CSV table of C-alpha atoms in Angstrom, one decimal:
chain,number,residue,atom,x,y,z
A,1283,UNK,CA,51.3,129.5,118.5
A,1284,UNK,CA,47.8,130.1,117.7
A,1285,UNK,CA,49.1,130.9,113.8
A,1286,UNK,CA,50.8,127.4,114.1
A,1287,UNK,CA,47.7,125.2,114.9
A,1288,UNK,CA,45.9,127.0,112.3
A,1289,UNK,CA,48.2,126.0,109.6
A,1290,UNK,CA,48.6,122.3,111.0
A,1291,UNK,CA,44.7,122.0,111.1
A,1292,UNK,CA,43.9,123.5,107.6
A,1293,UNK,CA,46.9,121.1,106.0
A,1294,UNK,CA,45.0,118.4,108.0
A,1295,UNK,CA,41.9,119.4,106.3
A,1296,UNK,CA,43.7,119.7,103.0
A,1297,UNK,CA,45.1,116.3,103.4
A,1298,UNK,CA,41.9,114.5,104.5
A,1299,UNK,CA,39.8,116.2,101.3
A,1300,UNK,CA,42.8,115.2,98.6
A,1301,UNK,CA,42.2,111.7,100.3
A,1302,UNK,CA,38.4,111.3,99.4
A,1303,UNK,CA,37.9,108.5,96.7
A,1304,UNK,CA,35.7,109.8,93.5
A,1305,UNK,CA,31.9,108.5,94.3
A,1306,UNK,CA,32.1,107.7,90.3
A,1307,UNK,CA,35.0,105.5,91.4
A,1308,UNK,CA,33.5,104.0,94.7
A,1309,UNK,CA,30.6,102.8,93.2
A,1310,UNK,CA,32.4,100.4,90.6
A,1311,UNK,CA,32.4,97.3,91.2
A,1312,UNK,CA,29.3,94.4,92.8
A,1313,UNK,CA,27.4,95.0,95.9
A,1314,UNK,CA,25.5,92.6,98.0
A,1315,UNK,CA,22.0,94.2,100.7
A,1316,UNK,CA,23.0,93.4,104.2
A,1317,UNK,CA,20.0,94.6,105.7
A,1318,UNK,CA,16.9,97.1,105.0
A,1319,UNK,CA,14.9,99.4,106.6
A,1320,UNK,CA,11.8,100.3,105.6
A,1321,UNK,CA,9.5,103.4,107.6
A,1322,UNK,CA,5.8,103.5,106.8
A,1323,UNK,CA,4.1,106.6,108.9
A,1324,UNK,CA,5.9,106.1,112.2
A,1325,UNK,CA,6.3,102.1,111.8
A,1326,UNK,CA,9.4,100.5,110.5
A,1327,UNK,CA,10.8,97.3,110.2
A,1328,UNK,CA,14.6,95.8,109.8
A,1329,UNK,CA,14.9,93.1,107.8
A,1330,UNK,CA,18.3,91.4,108.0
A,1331,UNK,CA,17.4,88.5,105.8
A,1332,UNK,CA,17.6,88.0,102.2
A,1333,UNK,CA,13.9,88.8,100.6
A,1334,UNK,CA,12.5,88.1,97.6
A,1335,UNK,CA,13.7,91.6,96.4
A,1336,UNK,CA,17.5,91.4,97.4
A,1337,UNK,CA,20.0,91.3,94.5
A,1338,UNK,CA,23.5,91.8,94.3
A,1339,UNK,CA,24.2,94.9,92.0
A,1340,UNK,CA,27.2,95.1,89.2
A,1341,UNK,CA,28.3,98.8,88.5
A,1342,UNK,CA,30.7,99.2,85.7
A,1343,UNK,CA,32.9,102.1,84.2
A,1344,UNK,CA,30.6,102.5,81.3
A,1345,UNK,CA,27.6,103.5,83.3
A,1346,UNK,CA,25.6,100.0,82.9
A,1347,UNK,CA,24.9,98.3,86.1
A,1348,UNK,CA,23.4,94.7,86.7
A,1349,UNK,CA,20.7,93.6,88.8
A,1350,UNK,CA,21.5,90.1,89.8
A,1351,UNK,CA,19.3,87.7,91.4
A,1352,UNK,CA,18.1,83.9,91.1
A,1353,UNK,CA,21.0,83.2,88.4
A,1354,UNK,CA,19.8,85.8,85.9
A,1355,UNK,CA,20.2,89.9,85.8
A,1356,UNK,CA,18.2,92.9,84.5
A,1357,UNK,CA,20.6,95.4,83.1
A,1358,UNK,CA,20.6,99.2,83.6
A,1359,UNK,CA,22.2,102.2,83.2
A,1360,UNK,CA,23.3,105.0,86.1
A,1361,UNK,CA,23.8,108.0,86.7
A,1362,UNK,CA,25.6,109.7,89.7
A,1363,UNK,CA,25.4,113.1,90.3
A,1364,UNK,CA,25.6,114.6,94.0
A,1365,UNK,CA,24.2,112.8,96.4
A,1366,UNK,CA,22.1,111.1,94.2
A,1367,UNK,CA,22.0,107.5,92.2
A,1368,UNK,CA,19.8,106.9,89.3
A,1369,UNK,CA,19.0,103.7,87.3
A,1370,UNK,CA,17.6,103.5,83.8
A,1371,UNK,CA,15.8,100.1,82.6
A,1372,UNK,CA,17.6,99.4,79.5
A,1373,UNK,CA,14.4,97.1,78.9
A,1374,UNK,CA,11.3,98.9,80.5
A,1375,UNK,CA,10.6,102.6,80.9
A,1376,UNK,CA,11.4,102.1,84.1
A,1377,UNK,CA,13.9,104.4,86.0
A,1378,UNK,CA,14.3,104.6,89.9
A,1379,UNK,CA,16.1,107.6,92.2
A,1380,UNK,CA,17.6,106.8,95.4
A,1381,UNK,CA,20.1,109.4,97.7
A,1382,UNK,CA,23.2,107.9,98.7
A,1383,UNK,CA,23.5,108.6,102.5
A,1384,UNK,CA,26.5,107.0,102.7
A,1385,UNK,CA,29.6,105.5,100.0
A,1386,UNK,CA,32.7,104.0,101.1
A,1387,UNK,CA,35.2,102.0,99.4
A,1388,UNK,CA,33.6,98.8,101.6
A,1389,UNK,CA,29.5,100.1,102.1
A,1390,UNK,CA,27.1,101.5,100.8
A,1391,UNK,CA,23.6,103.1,102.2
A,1392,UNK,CA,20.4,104.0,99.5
A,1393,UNK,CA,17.6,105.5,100.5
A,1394,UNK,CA,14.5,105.5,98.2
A,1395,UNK,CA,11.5,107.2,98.6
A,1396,UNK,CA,8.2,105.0,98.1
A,1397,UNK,CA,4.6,105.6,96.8
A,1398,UNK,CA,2.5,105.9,99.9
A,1399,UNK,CA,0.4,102.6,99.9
A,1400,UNK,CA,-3.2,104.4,101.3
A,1401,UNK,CA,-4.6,107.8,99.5
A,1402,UNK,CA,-4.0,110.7,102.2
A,1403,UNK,CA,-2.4,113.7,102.9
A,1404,UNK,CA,1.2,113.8,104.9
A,1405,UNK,CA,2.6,110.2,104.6
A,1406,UNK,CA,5.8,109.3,104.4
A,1407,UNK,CA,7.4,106.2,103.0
A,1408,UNK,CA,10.8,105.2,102.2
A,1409,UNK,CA,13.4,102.3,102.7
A,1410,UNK,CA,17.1,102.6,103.2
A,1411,UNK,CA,19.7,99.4,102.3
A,1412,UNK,CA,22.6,98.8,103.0
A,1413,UNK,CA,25.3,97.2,101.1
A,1414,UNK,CA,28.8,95.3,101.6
A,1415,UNK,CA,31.0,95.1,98.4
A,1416,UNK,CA,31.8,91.7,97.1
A,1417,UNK,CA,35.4,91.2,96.0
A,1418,UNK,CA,36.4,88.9,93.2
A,1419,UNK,CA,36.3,85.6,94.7
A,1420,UNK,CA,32.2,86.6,95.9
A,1421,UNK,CA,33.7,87.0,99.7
A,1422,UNK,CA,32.0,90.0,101.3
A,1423,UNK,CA,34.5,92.7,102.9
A,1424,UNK,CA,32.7,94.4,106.0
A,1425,UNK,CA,36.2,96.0,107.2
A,1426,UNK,CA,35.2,100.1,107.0
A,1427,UNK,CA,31.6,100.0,108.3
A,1428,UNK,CA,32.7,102.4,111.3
């Protein structure tokens, strides 16, 4: 019987793994921040408002992605590879890293690590956001945050 569970349970685990989208094909498609959590040396803050730094983002099959905000964009170019995100100004020298701690077909979670603000040894800084994909008609679908 013990032989029997182990087969059902490794099948389980074979189905579920077969299941798991492509992160290259999760990320396609425009994302809007729902919140954002930023950590400064023990003290963080939520913000569950749009800022003056919220965008929606564009990610494409060709590897550009779009910054949108205030009816205009700044384009980029990514790269995924692991657990990590990168953008590449395709105007500035500007490029920015961010670990994906979570991608699903309906949210999204970035974390970013941040230049301490204060010289000093041992401080941490970072912001995570999270995202909602927007489908075509701009509608925001929140279904799989669970």
């Amino acid at each position: 019987m013990s032989c029997a569970r182990f087969f059902v349970v490794f099948a389980m685990v074979l189905i579920c793994c077969s299941c798991a989208s492509d992160p290259e094909e999760l990320i396609l498609g425009t994302w809007q921040v729902d919140s954002v959590y930023s950590y400064y040396n023990g003290f963080d803050i939520w913000a569950y408002e749009k800022g003056m730094d919220w965008a929606d983002y564009e990610y494409t099959p060709d590897g550009k992605m779009k910054e949108i905000k205030f009816g205009t964009f700044r384009p980029y170019r990514y790269r995924l590879s692991g657990d990590s995100l990168f953008w590449i100004s395709e105007s500035e020298s500007k490029e920015g890293w961010f670990e994906i701690i979570d991608l699903r077909p309906d949210y999204l979670v970035l974390k970013r690590d941040k230049a301490p603000l204060f010289s000093g040894k041992s401080q941490e800084r970072y912001e995570i956001r999270f995202f909602s994909r927007i489908d075509a008609e701009g509608k925001v679908n929140t279904l799989s945050k669970d």
